[in-house]
């Protein structure tokens, strides 16, 4: 206001006049009012007036969106993770160490125990969340054979046959042939169970058995032994055994097959018989293909089986073949089961 009075005093030495007062009011309005924002006029439907929408709020939202984008990007940026891990308030738990990728002394984490524990927890958490979400959505669907994701009368034989057909087609695409699969045991067994985890575990085990069988008989690809799947059902649990005659697991890698990211895919592609036969295949990369991947199938299957209150064990006879035992508890409420 002092500045206004000084400006007003310049209008004349004889005091304020009506003209001076008018000038002062106009000047104060210009100086004290907030800056006008750019506006966009949009006609109001049903009225003669015009609605003005300020673009300043839109610019504000854009700024917020950019800041959020920076925050999300920095969360996945390694340098930002390293800076956060160095803060005193951050506890260097196994999860924090793995997110950072380094131990407190700055070395890369090579402890298989920490890695396995972290990945087991992460993957099983993912499975549990998916099961809960799918169960909630399925409860609103009408299906006489299901209550949510729980099949009232699941047939192990039928679900095995479904994934045998899937693995057989992959095997024929990869090797030109596939071993025959025989199913025996309690083939008529039916009981309540959740097919979702079986839909992951069974194709992994069947692919491994078929691949081992074919790659151990490359000289006679059209004369290979059968893969035998045996079903055993009792009041407490049920067991699915998958037996192959694929030469067994070598002694030097037997203890590694359950480790994450351990794969024999590269060893298979180095076999000259493989490279000669399959040069024309679409999946000719050295690291992954339809019958093998990056070494996550078997350890993830083990983690899922243990999460469901069961187990996945391997018995190998070097020079003969391998038996894989998948044991899972019933969920009929008669005994202890698992909790999601």
Coordinates of C-alpha atoms in Angstrom, one line a residue:
X1 CA 0.0 0.0 0.0
X2 CA 2.9 2.4 0.6
X3 CA 3.9 2.0 -3.0
X4 CA 0.4 2.8 -4.0
X5 CA 0.3 5.9 -1.9
X6 CA 3.6 7.0 -3.4
X7 CA 2.3 6.4 -6.9
X8 CA -0.9 8.2 -6.0
X9 CA 1.0 11.2 -4.6
X10 CA 2.5 11.8 -8.0
X11 CA -0.8 12.7 -9.4
X12 CA -0.8 16.2 -7.9
X13 CA 0.5 18.2 -5.0
X14 CA -2.8 19.4 -3.8
X15 CA -4.0 16.1 -2.3
X16 CA -6.2 13.4 -3.7
X17 CA -8.9 14.0 -6.3
X18 CA -11.7 11.8 -7.6
X19 CA -9.6 11.1 -10.7
X20 CA -6.7 10.0 -8.4
X21 CA -8.9 7.7 -6.4
X22 CA -10.1 6.0 -9.5
X23 CA -6.5 5.5 -10.7
X24 CA -5.6 4.1 -7.3
X25 CA -8.4 1.5 -7.3
X26 CA -7.5 0.4 -10.8
X27 CA -3.8 0.1 -10.0
X28 CA -4.5 -1.8 -6.8
X29 CA -6.6 -4.3 -8.7
X30 CA -3.8 -4.9 -11.2
X31 CA -1.1 -5.3 -8.6
X32 CA -2.9 -7.3 -5.9
X33 CA -5.1 -9.7 -8.0
X34 CA -3.5 -13.1 -8.8
X35 CA -2.2 -13.6 -12.4
X36 CA -4.9 -14.7 -14.8
X37 CA -4.5 -18.4 -15.9
X38 CA -5.1 -19.4 -19.4
X39 CA -8.6 -20.6 -19.9
X40 CA -10.4 -22.7 -22.3
X41 CA -14.0 -21.9 -23.0
X42 CA -16.5 -24.8 -23.3
X43 CA -20.1 -24.1 -23.9
X44 CA -22.5 -25.3 -21.3
X45 CA -25.2 -27.6 -22.7
X46 CA -28.7 -26.2 -22.3
X47 CA -27.5 -22.7 -21.2
X48 CA -26.3 -19.6 -22.9
X49 CA -23.4 -19.1 -20.6
X50 CA -19.8 -20.1 -21.1
X51 CA -17.9 -22.3 -18.7
X52 CA -14.2 -21.6 -18.3
X53 CA -11.9 -24.4 -17.3
X54 CA -8.4 -23.4 -16.0
X55 CA -5.5 -25.2 -17.6
X56 CA -3.3 -24.6 -14.6
X57 CA -4.9 -27.6 -12.8
X58 CA -4.2 -29.7 -15.8
X59 CA -0.5 -28.6 -15.8
X60 CA -0.4 -29.5 -12.1
X61 CA -1.6 -33.0 -12.8
X62 CA 1.0 -33.4 -15.5
X63 CA 3.7 -32.3 -13.1
X64 CA 2.5 -34.9 -10.5
X65 CA 2.4 -37.6 -13.2
X66 CA 6.0 -36.8 -14.2
X67 CA 7.2 -36.9 -10.5
X68 CA 5.4 -40.3 -10.0
X69 CA 7.1 -41.7 -13.1
X70 CA 10.5 -40.6 -11.8
X71 CA 9.8 -42.2 -8.5
X72 CA 8.7 -45.5 -10.0
X73 CA 11.7 -45.5 -12.4
X74 CA 14.2 -44.8 -9.6
X75 CA 12.7 -47.7 -7.6
X76 CA 13.8 -50.1 -10.3
X77 CA 17.1 -48.3 -11.0
X78 CA 20.1 -50.1 -9.5
X79 CA 21.9 -47.0 -8.4
X80 CA 18.8 -45.8 -6.5
X81 CA 18.5 -49.2 -4.8
X82 CA 22.1 -49.1 -3.8
X83 CA 21.7 -45.6 -2.3
X84 CA 18.6 -46.8 -0.4
X85 CA 20.4 -49.9 0.9
X86 CA 23.2 -47.8 2.4
X87 CA 20.8 -45.8 4.6
X88 CA 21.0 -46.6 8.3
X89 CA 17.2 -47.0 8.5
X90 CA 17.2 -49.8 5.9
X91 CA 17.5 -53.3 7.5
X92 CA 19.8 -55.5 5.4
X93 CA 17.4 -58.5 5.4
X94 CA 17.7 -61.3 2.8
X95 CA 15.0 -59.6 0.7
X96 CA 16.8 -56.2 0.8
X97 CA 20.1 -57.8 -0.1
X98 CA 18.6 -59.6 -3.1
X99 CA 16.9 -56.4 -4.3
X100 CA 20.2 -54.7 -4.1
X101 CA 22.0 -57.7 -5.6
X102 CA 25.0 -57.2 -3.2
X103 CA 25.9 -58.2 0.3
X104 CA 26.9 -55.6 3.0
X105 CA 30.6 -55.8 2.0
X106 CA 29.7 -55.0 -1.6
X107 CA 30.1 -58.4 -3.1
X108 CA 27.6 -60.1 -5.3
X109 CA 25.3 -62.6 -3.5
X110 CA 26.3 -66.1 -4.3
X111 CA 24.8 -67.9 -1.3
X112 CA 22.4 -70.4 -2.7
X113 CA 20.5 -70.7 0.6
X114 CA 19.6 -67.0 0.6
X115 CA 18.6 -67.1 -3.0
X116 CA 16.5 -70.2 -2.6
X117 CA 14.7 -68.9 0.5
X118 CA 13.9 -65.6 -1.2
X119 CA 12.7 -67.2 -4.5
X120 CA 10.7 -69.8 -2.7
X121 CA 8.9 -67.2 -0.6
X122 CA 8.3 -64.9 -3.6
X123 CA 7.0 -67.6 -6.0
X124 CA 4.8 -69.2 -3.3
X125 CA 3.4 -65.8 -2.4
X126 CA 2.6 -65.3 -6.1
X127 CA 0.8 -68.7 -6.2
X128 CA -1.1 -68.0 -3.1
X129 CA -2.3 -64.6 -4.3
X130 CA -3.3 -66.1 -7.7
X131 CA -5.2 -68.9 -6.0
X132 CA -7.1 -66.5 -3.7
X133 CA -8.0 -64.1 -6.5
X134 CA -9.0 -66.9 -8.9
X135 CA -11.1 -68.6 -6.2
X136 CA -12.9 -65.4 -5.4
X137 CA -13.8 -64.9 -9.1
X138 CA -14.7 -68.5 -9.7
X139 CA -17.2 -68.5 -6.8
X140 CA -19.4 -66.2 -8.9
X141 CA -19.5 -68.8 -11.8
X142 CA -21.8 -71.7 -12.0
X143 CA -19.9 -75.0 -12.4
X144 CA -21.3 -78.2 -10.9
X145 CA -17.9 -79.8 -10.7
X146 CA -16.2 -76.9 -8.9
X147 CA -16.5 -74.8 -5.7
X148 CA -14.3 -71.9 -6.7
X149 CA -11.0 -73.4 -7.7
X150 CA -11.6 -76.6 -5.9
X151 CA -12.6 -79.5 -8.1
X152 CA -15.1 -81.7 -6.2
X153 CA -14.0 -85.0 -7.9
X154 CA -10.6 -84.4 -9.5
X155 CA -9.3 -87.3 -11.5
X156 CA -5.5 -87.5 -11.4
X157 CA -5.6 -89.7 -14.5
X158 CA -7.4 -87.1 -16.6
X159 CA -5.3 -84.2 -15.6
X160 CA -2.1 -86.3 -16.3
X161 CA -3.5 -87.2 -19.7
X162 CA -4.1 -83.6 -20.5
X163 CA -0.5 -82.6 -19.8
X164 CA 0.9 -85.8 -21.5
X165 CA -0.7 -84.6 -24.7
X166 CA 0.8 -81.2 -24.3
X167 CA 4.3 -82.5 -23.5
X168 CA 4.1 -85.0 -26.3
X169 CA 3.4 -82.3 -28.9
X170 CA 6.3 -80.2 -27.7
X171 CA 8.6 -83.3 -27.7
X172 CA 7.6 -84.2 -31.3
X173 CA 8.2 -80.7 -32.4
X174 CA 11.7 -80.7 -30.8
X175 CA 12.9 -84.3 -31.5
X176 CA 10.6 -85.6 -34.3
X177 CA 9.2 -88.2 -32.0
X178 CA 8.1 -88.7 -28.3
X179 CA 8.1 -91.7 -25.9
X180 CA 4.8 -93.4 -25.2
X181 CA 3.4 -92.6 -21.7
X182 CA 1.7 -95.4 -19.7
X183 CA -0.5 -94.6 -16.7
X184 CA -1.1 -97.2 -14.1
X185 CA -1.9 -97.5 -10.4
X186 CA -5.1 -96.1 -8.9
X187 CA -6.4 -94.7 -12.3
X188 CA -10.0 -94.6 -11.1
X189 CA -9.2 -92.4 -8.0
X190 CA -11.2 -89.2 -7.6
X191 CA -11.0 -86.7 -4.7
X192 CA -11.4 -83.0 -4.0
X193 CA -8.3 -81.0 -4.9
X194 CA -7.1 -77.8 -6.6
X195 CA -5.9 -78.4 -10.2
X196 CA -4.2 -75.0 -10.5
X197 CA -0.8 -76.0 -9.0
X198 CA -0.9 -79.4 -10.8
X199 CA -1.2 -77.5 -14.0
X200 CA 2.2 -76.1 -13.4
X201 CA 4.0 -79.0 -11.8
X202 CA 2.9 -81.9 -14.1
X203 CA 4.0 -80.5 -17.5
X204 CA 7.4 -79.6 -16.0
X205 CA 8.0 -83.1 -14.8
X206 CA 6.6 -84.8 -17.9
X207 CA 8.8 -82.6 -20.2
X208 CA 11.9 -83.5 -18.2
X209 CA 11.1 -87.2 -18.4
X210 CA 10.5 -87.1 -22.2
X211 CA 13.5 -84.9 -22.9
X212 CA 15.8 -87.2 -20.9
X213 CA 14.4 -90.2 -22.7
X214 CA 14.9 -88.8 -26.2
X215 CA 18.3 -87.3 -25.6
X216 CA 19.6 -90.5 -24.2
X217 CA 18.4 -92.4 -27.3
X218 CA 19.5 -90.0 -30.1
X219 CA 20.9 -92.9 -32.1
X220 CA 17.5 -94.7 -32.1
X221 CA 15.0 -91.8 -31.9
X222 CA 12.1 -94.0 -33.1
X223 CA 12.8 -96.8 -30.7
X224 CA 12.7 -95.3 -27.2
X225 CA 11.5 -96.8 -23.9
X226 CA 8.1 -95.7 -22.4
X227 CA 7.6 -93.2 -19.6
X228 CA 5.5 -94.7 -16.8
X229 CA 3.3 -92.6 -14.6
X230 CA 2.0 -94.3 -11.4
X231 CA -0.9 -93.0 -9.3
X232 CA -1.1 -94.0 -5.6
X233 CA -4.0 -92.8 -3.5
X234 CA -4.7 -93.2 0.2
X235 CA -6.6 -91.6 3.1
X236 CA -3.8 -89.1 3.9
X237 CA -2.3 -88.1 0.5
X238 CA -1.8 -89.1 -3.0
X239 CA 1.5 -89.7 -4.9
X240 CA 2.3 -89.4 -8.6
X241 CA 5.5 -91.1 -9.7
X242 CA 7.0 -90.4 -13.1
X243 CA 9.6 -92.9 -14.2
X244 CA 11.8 -92.6 -17.2
X245 CA 14.6 -94.6 -18.7
X246 CA 16.6 -91.6 -19.7
X247 CA 20.0 -92.6 -18.3
X248 CA 19.6 -91.0 -14.9
X249 CA 21.1 -87.8 -13.5
X250 CA 24.9 -87.7 -13.4
X251 CA 26.6 -87.8 -10.0
X252 CA 28.3 -84.4 -10.4
X253 CA 25.0 -82.5 -10.9
X254 CA 22.5 -84.5 -8.9
X255 CA 22.7 -82.1 -6.0
X256 CA 22.2 -79.1 -8.3
X257 CA 19.0 -80.0 -10.1
X258 CA 16.9 -78.4 -7.4
X259 CA 18.8 -75.1 -7.6
X260 CA 17.3 -72.1 -9.2
X261 CA 18.8 -71.2 -12.6
X262 CA 20.6 -74.5 -13.0
X263 CA 19.9 -76.0 -16.4
X264 CA 21.5 -78.6 -18.7
X265 CA 20.0 -76.9 -21.8
X266 CA 23.4 -75.7 -23.0
X267 CA 25.0 -79.1 -22.6
X268 CA 22.2 -80.6 -24.8
X269 CA 22.8 -78.1 -27.6
X270 CA 26.6 -78.9 -27.6
X271 CA 25.9 -82.5 -28.6
X272 CA 26.8 -82.7 -32.3
X273 CA 23.9 -85.1 -33.0
X274 CA 21.5 -82.5 -31.7
X275 CA 22.9 -79.7 -33.8
X276 CA 22.9 -81.8 -36.9
X277 CA 19.3 -83.0 -36.5
X278 CA 17.6 -79.8 -35.4
X279 CA 19.2 -77.0 -37.5
X280 CA 15.9 -76.3 -39.2
X281 CA 14.0 -75.9 -35.9
X282 CA 12.4 -72.6 -35.0
X283 CA 13.6 -72.9 -31.4
X284 CA 17.3 -73.3 -32.1
X285 CA 18.6 -70.9 -29.4
X286 CA 21.3 -72.3 -27.1
X287 CA 19.6 -71.2 -23.9
X288 CA 16.0 -72.1 -24.1
X289 CA 13.5 -74.1 -26.1
X290 CA 10.1 -75.8 -25.9
X291 CA 11.5 -78.7 -23.8
X292 CA 13.8 -76.8 -21.5
X293 CA 14.2 -73.3 -20.1
X294 CA 16.3 -71.4 -17.7
X295 CA 16.4 -73.8 -14.7
X296 CA 13.3 -72.6 -12.8
X297 CA 10.8 -75.5 -13.6
X298 CA 12.0 -78.1 -11.2
X299 CA 12.8 -75.9 -8.2
X300 CA 9.6 -74.0 -8.6
X301 CA 7.7 -77.2 -8.7
X302 CA 9.4 -78.3 -5.5
X303 CA 8.5 -75.0 -3.8
X304 CA 4.9 -75.3 -4.9
X305 CA 4.7 -78.9 -3.7
X306 CA 6.1 -77.9 -0.2
X307 CA 3.7 -74.9 -0.1
X308 CA 0.8 -77.3 -0.6
X309 CA 2.0 -79.4 2.3
X310 CA 3.7 -82.1 0.2
X311 CA 7.0 -82.8 -1.3
X312 CA 8.9 -83.4 -4.5
X313 CA 11.7 -85.9 -4.4
X314 CA 14.0 -87.5 -7.0
X315 CA 15.5 -91.0 -7.1
X316 CA 18.0 -91.5 -9.9
X317 CA 19.8 -94.6 -11.0
X318 CA 22.8 -93.5 -13.1
X319 CA 22.9 -95.4 -16.3
X320 CA 19.2 -96.5 -16.1
X321 CA 16.8 -93.6 -15.4
X322 CA 15.1 -91.4 -12.9
X323 CA 12.0 -91.6 -10.7
X324 CA 10.3 -88.4 -9.6
X325 CA 7.8 -88.6 -6.7
X326 CA 5.2 -85.9 -6.3
X327 CA 3.4 -86.2 -2.9
X328 CA 0.5 -84.0 -2.0
X329 CA -1.9 -84.0 0.9
X330 CA -5.7 -84.3 0.5
X331 CA -7.8 -81.3 1.3
X332 CA -10.9 -83.2 2.3
X333 CA -10.7 -81.9 5.9
X334 CA -9.9 -85.3 7.5
X335 CA -6.3 -84.4 8.2
X336 CA -3.9 -81.6 8.3
X337 CA -3.6 -79.8 4.9
X338 CA -2.1 -76.5 3.9
X339 CA -2.9 -72.8 4.4
X340 CA -2.9 -70.2 1.6

